[in-house]
C-alpha cells in the first residue's frame, strides 16, 4: 500500500530529531573519523580463510594436488590485500588516530598480515588435532568430513584459533569481530584472548562461554552450556573495573567438563585428568584425577488415585 503524502511530510522533522541525538549520544557514533573495519568484509575473509584451512570443503570442490596450488594461490593473494587493509583500519583507529602520517600503521598492517600467513601451516597442524579429537571423542561421528561440515564446536574453535593468532599479533578489534561472528553462528562464545591447547573439543557446544584470561591445556573436552567465567569484577579506588588481570579459570591437560557446569575465578585451577560433572558450580581449585559431581536429586512421583480414563471414555465425556 502506497504511503500517504501527508505522512511523509513528517519525515524531515523526524530525521532532524534523529540526527540531533548524534551530538547528544556521541559515544555510539563514528562520524568524522577514518573508516573502521568492515564487519561484512571480516566475515567474507573468514569464509575464504576456511577454504585455505580446509581445502575442498568450501565453495570450490573438485580440487586435487595438481590444481590446488593455483586455487590457494589466488585465494591467498586476494586475502593478503583484503586482510592487511582491514588490519590497517583497525590499527589506524586505535593506534594512529590523530597522526597525519599513516605510513607506520600501513607498514605494521602488512607485517602482521605476512606473519599471519606464515603461521598457516602450523595452524593447520593444530586444527588437524582438533578435528581428530572430535572424531575420537564422539562415537556418533562417522568421518572427518561430517565433523568439518557439521560440528559447531569445530567451526567455533577454527575461528577462535584464527582470531587468537591476530590477537597475539596485536591486532585490535578484528579478533573480537571474528569470535562474535562465530558466537552468532554457533552459540559458542570464546574470547580471542583465551589460551587453548591442542586437541580441544567442544561437544554439541550451544551456550559454552570461555572468558578472556582462561587457560586450557591439551586434550580437554567441554560439553554444552559450560561457563569458564569471572568470579567478580574488582574495582580500583576510583570505582573503575580493574582490567588486564587474570579473571578466569585454568584447566590443566586431559580435563572433561560436562554440560552446564560453571567454573569461575582467576585463581581456580582444575587439575589434570579431573572430571567435572553436569551442573556443578565451582569457585575453588580441584586436585588432579578428581571427579566432582553434585548429589543426585530426590525425585518425587505423583501417582494418580484412580486409573486414568481410557481414550474412548475421555472422548465420550466430551
JSON list of C-alpha atoms in Angstrom, two decimals, residues 121-223:
[
{"chain": "A", "resi": 121, "resn": "UNK", "atom": "CA", "xyz": [50.97, -24.36, 8.13]},
{"chain": "A", "resi": 122, "resn": "UNK", "atom": "CA", "xyz": [51.33, -24.57, 11.94]},
{"chain": "A", "resi": 123, "resn": "UNK", "atom": "CA", "xyz": [47.70, -23.56, 12.37]},
{"chain": "A", "resi": 124, "resn": "UNK", "atom": "CA", "xyz": [46.54, -26.36, 10.06]},
{"chain": "A", "resi": 125, "resn": "UNK", "atom": "CA", "xyz": [48.54, -28.84, 12.13]},
{"chain": "A", "resi": 126, "resn": "UNK", "atom": "CA", "xyz": [46.69, -27.70, 15.28]},
{"chain": "A", "resi": 127, "resn": "UNK", "atom": "CA", "xyz": [43.31, -27.83, 13.53]},
{"chain": "A", "resi": 128, "resn": "UNK", "atom": "CA", "xyz": [44.03, -31.38, 12.36]},
{"chain": "A", "resi": 129, "resn": "UNK", "atom": "CA", "xyz": [44.45, -32.32, 16.02]},
{"chain": "A", "resi": 130, "resn": "UNK", "atom": "CA", "xyz": [41.17, -30.58, 16.93]},
{"chain": "A", "resi": 131, "resn": "UNK", "atom": "CA", "xyz": [39.26, -32.49, 14.25]},
{"chain": "A", "resi": 132, "resn": "UNK", "atom": "CA", "xyz": [40.89, -35.75, 15.35]},
{"chain": "A", "resi": 133, "resn": "UNK", "atom": "CA", "xyz": [39.87, -35.02, 18.96]},
{"chain": "A", "resi": 134, "resn": "UNK", "atom": "CA", "xyz": [36.28, -34.51, 17.84]},
{"chain": "A", "resi": 135, "resn": "UNK", "atom": "CA", "xyz": [36.31, -37.82, 15.96]},
{"chain": "A", "resi": 136, "resn": "UNK", "atom": "CA", "xyz": [37.90, -39.69, 18.85]},
{"chain": "A", "resi": 137, "resn": "UNK", "atom": "CA", "xyz": [35.62, -38.06, 21.42]},
{"chain": "A", "resi": 138, "resn": "UNK", "atom": "CA", "xyz": [32.26, -38.59, 19.74]},
{"chain": "A", "resi": 139, "resn": "UNK", "atom": "CA", "xyz": [31.11, -42.13, 18.85]},
{"chain": "A", "resi": 140, "resn": "UNK", "atom": "CA", "xyz": [28.36, -40.59, 16.69]},
{"chain": "A", "resi": 141, "resn": "UNK", "atom": "CA", "xyz": [30.95, -39.15, 14.30]},
{"chain": "A", "resi": 142, "resn": "UNK", "atom": "CA", "xyz": [31.22, -41.22, 11.13]},
{"chain": "A", "resi": 143, "resn": "UNK", "atom": "CA", "xyz": [34.07, -39.41, 9.34]},
{"chain": "A", "resi": 144, "resn": "UNK", "atom": "CA", "xyz": [36.18, -36.26, 9.32]},
{"chain": "A", "resi": 145, "resn": "UNK", "atom": "CA", "xyz": [34.08, -34.65, 6.59]},
{"chain": "A", "resi": 146, "resn": "UNK", "atom": "CA", "xyz": [30.99, -34.86, 8.82]},
{"chain": "A", "resi": 147, "resn": "UNK", "atom": "CA", "xyz": [32.93, -33.12, 11.60]},
{"chain": "A", "resi": 148, "resn": "UNK", "atom": "CA", "xyz": [34.27, -30.33, 9.38]},
{"chain": "A", "resi": 149, "resn": "UNK", "atom": "CA", "xyz": [30.92, -29.71, 7.71]},
{"chain": "A", "resi": 150, "resn": "UNK", "atom": "CA", "xyz": [28.58, -30.14, 10.65]},
{"chain": "A", "resi": 151, "resn": "UNK", "atom": "CA", "xyz": [30.16, -29.71, 14.09]},
{"chain": "A", "resi": 152, "resn": "UNK", "atom": "CA", "xyz": [29.61, -26.21, 15.57]},
{"chain": "A", "resi": 153, "resn": "UNK", "atom": "CA", "xyz": [32.37, -26.79, 18.12]},
{"chain": "A", "resi": 154, "resn": "UNK", "atom": "CA", "xyz": [34.93, -27.29, 15.37]},
{"chain": "A", "resi": 155, "resn": "UNK", "atom": "CA", "xyz": [33.64, -24.24, 13.48]},
{"chain": "A", "resi": 156, "resn": "UNK", "atom": "CA", "xyz": [33.87, -22.03, 16.57]},
{"chain": "A", "resi": 157, "resn": "UNK", "atom": "CA", "xyz": [37.31, -23.32, 17.55]},
{"chain": "A", "resi": 158, "resn": "UNK", "atom": "CA", "xyz": [38.61, -22.80, 13.99]},
{"chain": "A", "resi": 159, "resn": "UNK", "atom": "CA", "xyz": [37.57, -19.15, 14.04]},
{"chain": "A", "resi": 160, "resn": "UNK", "atom": "CA", "xyz": [38.89, -18.76, 17.59]},
{"chain": "A", "resi": 161, "resn": "UNK", "atom": "CA", "xyz": [42.32, -20.02, 16.52]},
{"chain": "A", "resi": 162, "resn": "UNK", "atom": "CA", "xyz": [42.46, -17.55, 13.63]},
{"chain": "A", "resi": 163, "resn": "UNK", "atom": "CA", "xyz": [41.33, -14.71, 15.91]},
{"chain": "A", "resi": 164, "resn": "UNK", "atom": "CA", "xyz": [43.75, -15.73, 18.65]},
{"chain": "A", "resi": 165, "resn": "UNK", "atom": "CA", "xyz": [46.69, -15.52, 16.24]},
{"chain": "A", "resi": 166, "resn": "UNK", "atom": "CA", "xyz": [45.70, -11.99, 15.25]},
{"chain": "A", "resi": 167, "resn": "UNK", "atom": "CA", "xyz": [45.13, -11.10, 18.91]},
{"chain": "A", "resi": 168, "resn": "UNK", "atom": "CA", "xyz": [48.65, -12.27, 19.74]},
{"chain": "A", "resi": 169, "resn": "UNK", "atom": "CA", "xyz": [50.00, -10.17, 16.88]},
{"chain": "A", "resi": 170, "resn": "UNK", "atom": "CA", "xyz": [48.49, -7.05, 18.44]},
{"chain": "A", "resi": 171, "resn": "UNK", "atom": "CA", "xyz": [45.54, -6.54, 16.10]},
{"chain": "A", "resi": 172, "resn": "UNK", "atom": "CA", "xyz": [42.76, -4.58, 17.84]},
{"chain": "A", "resi": 173, "resn": "UNK", "atom": "CA", "xyz": [39.01, -5.08, 17.36]},
{"chain": "A", "resi": 174, "resn": "UNK", "atom": "CA", "xyz": [39.13, -7.59, 14.46]},
{"chain": "A", "resi": 175, "resn": "UNK", "atom": "CA", "xyz": [39.70, -10.70, 16.63]},
{"chain": "A", "resi": 176, "resn": "UNK", "atom": "CA", "xyz": [36.59, -9.84, 18.68]},
{"chain": "A", "resi": 177, "resn": "UNK", "atom": "CA", "xyz": [34.60, -9.28, 15.49]},
{"chain": "A", "resi": 178, "resn": "UNK", "atom": "CA", "xyz": [35.64, -12.74, 14.32]},
{"chain": "A", "resi": 179, "resn": "UNK", "atom": "CA", "xyz": [34.78, -14.62, 17.52]},
{"chain": "A", "resi": 180, "resn": "UNK", "atom": "CA", "xyz": [31.48, -12.77, 17.89]},
{"chain": "A", "resi": 181, "resn": "UNK", "atom": "CA", "xyz": [30.62, -13.84, 14.35]},
{"chain": "A", "resi": 182, "resn": "UNK", "atom": "CA", "xyz": [31.32, -17.43, 15.43]},
{"chain": "A", "resi": 183, "resn": "UNK", "atom": "CA", "xyz": [29.21, -16.81, 18.55]},
{"chain": "A", "resi": 184, "resn": "UNK", "atom": "CA", "xyz": [26.27, -15.67, 16.45]},
{"chain": "A", "resi": 185, "resn": "UNK", "atom": "CA", "xyz": [26.56, -18.74, 14.20]},
{"chain": "A", "resi": 186, "resn": "UNK", "atom": "CA", "xyz": [27.23, -21.46, 16.77]},
{"chain": "A", "resi": 187, "resn": "UNK", "atom": "CA", "xyz": [26.13, -20.18, 20.18]},
{"chain": "A", "resi": 188, "resn": "UNK", "atom": "CA", "xyz": [29.71, -20.70, 21.41]},
{"chain": "A", "resi": 189, "resn": "UNK", "atom": "CA", "xyz": [31.39, -17.62, 22.91]},
{"chain": "A", "resi": 190, "resn": "UNK", "atom": "CA", "xyz": [35.21, -17.86, 23.03]},
{"chain": "A", "resi": 191, "resn": "UNK", "atom": "CA", "xyz": [37.20, -14.71, 23.72]},
{"chain": "A", "resi": 192, "resn": "UNK", "atom": "CA", "xyz": [40.20, -14.46, 21.36]},
{"chain": "A", "resi": 193, "resn": "UNK", "atom": "CA", "xyz": [42.45, -13.72, 24.33]},
{"chain": "A", "resi": 194, "resn": "UNK", "atom": "CA", "xyz": [41.86, -17.16, 25.88]},
{"chain": "A", "resi": 195, "resn": "UNK", "atom": "CA", "xyz": [44.75, -19.62, 25.67]},
{"chain": "A", "resi": 196, "resn": "UNK", "atom": "CA", "xyz": [43.70, -23.09, 24.46]},
{"chain": "A", "resi": 197, "resn": "UNK", "atom": "CA", "xyz": [45.93, -26.12, 23.92]},
{"chain": "A", "resi": 198, "resn": "UNK", "atom": "CA", "xyz": [45.86, -28.84, 21.30]},
{"chain": "A", "resi": 199, "resn": "UNK", "atom": "CA", "xyz": [43.15, -31.47, 20.71]},
{"chain": "A", "resi": 200, "resn": "UNK", "atom": "CA", "xyz": [40.40, -29.26, 22.08]},
{"chain": "A", "resi": 201, "resn": "UNK", "atom": "CA", "xyz": [36.83, -30.50, 21.56]},
{"chain": "A", "resi": 202, "resn": "UNK", "atom": "CA", "xyz": [33.51, -28.85, 22.37]},
{"chain": "A", "resi": 203, "resn": "UNK", "atom": "CA", "xyz": [30.71, -31.42, 22.04]},
{"chain": "A", "resi": 204, "resn": "UNK", "atom": "CA", "xyz": [27.30, -30.03, 20.98]},
{"chain": "A", "resi": 205, "resn": "UNK", "atom": "CA", "xyz": [28.51, -26.62, 22.09]},
{"chain": "A", "resi": 206, "resn": "UNK", "atom": "CA", "xyz": [25.49, -24.34, 22.44]},
{"chain": "A", "resi": 207, "resn": "UNK", "atom": "CA", "xyz": [25.88, -21.98, 25.39]},
{"chain": "A", "resi": 208, "resn": "UNK", "atom": "CA", "xyz": [29.60, -22.52, 26.03]},
{"chain": "A", "resi": 209, "resn": "UNK", "atom": "CA", "xyz": [31.35, -19.38, 27.34]},
{"chain": "A", "resi": 210, "resn": "UNK", "atom": "CA", "xyz": [35.16, -19.13, 27.62]},
{"chain": "A", "resi": 211, "resn": "UNK", "atom": "CA", "xyz": [36.47, -15.87, 29.07]},
{"chain": "A", "resi": 212, "resn": "UNK", "atom": "CA", "xyz": [39.43, -13.76, 28.02]},
{"chain": "A", "resi": 213, "resn": "UNK", "atom": "CA", "xyz": [42.02, -14.96, 30.57]},
{"chain": "A", "resi": 214, "resn": "UNK", "atom": "CA", "xyz": [41.03, -18.63, 30.56]},
{"chain": "A", "resi": 215, "resn": "UNK", "atom": "CA", "xyz": [43.92, -21.08, 30.16]},
{"chain": "A", "resi": 216, "resn": "UNK", "atom": "CA", "xyz": [43.16, -24.56, 28.81]},
{"chain": "A", "resi": 217, "resn": "UNK", "atom": "CA", "xyz": [45.67, -27.38, 28.42]},
{"chain": "A", "resi": 218, "resn": "UNK", "atom": "CA", "xyz": [45.84, -30.16, 25.85]},
{"chain": "A", "resi": 219, "resn": "UNK", "atom": "CA", "xyz": [43.20, -32.83, 25.24]},
{"chain": "A", "resi": 220, "resn": "UNK", "atom": "CA", "xyz": [40.38, -31.02, 27.05]},
{"chain": "A", "resi": 221, "resn": "UNK", "atom": "CA", "xyz": [36.71, -31.74, 26.32]},
{"chain": "A", "resi": 222, "resn": "UNK", "atom": "CA", "xyz": [33.74, -29.50, 27.14]},
{"chain": "A", "resi": 223, "resn": "UNK", "atom": "CA", "xyz": [30.04, -30.16, 26.72]}
]
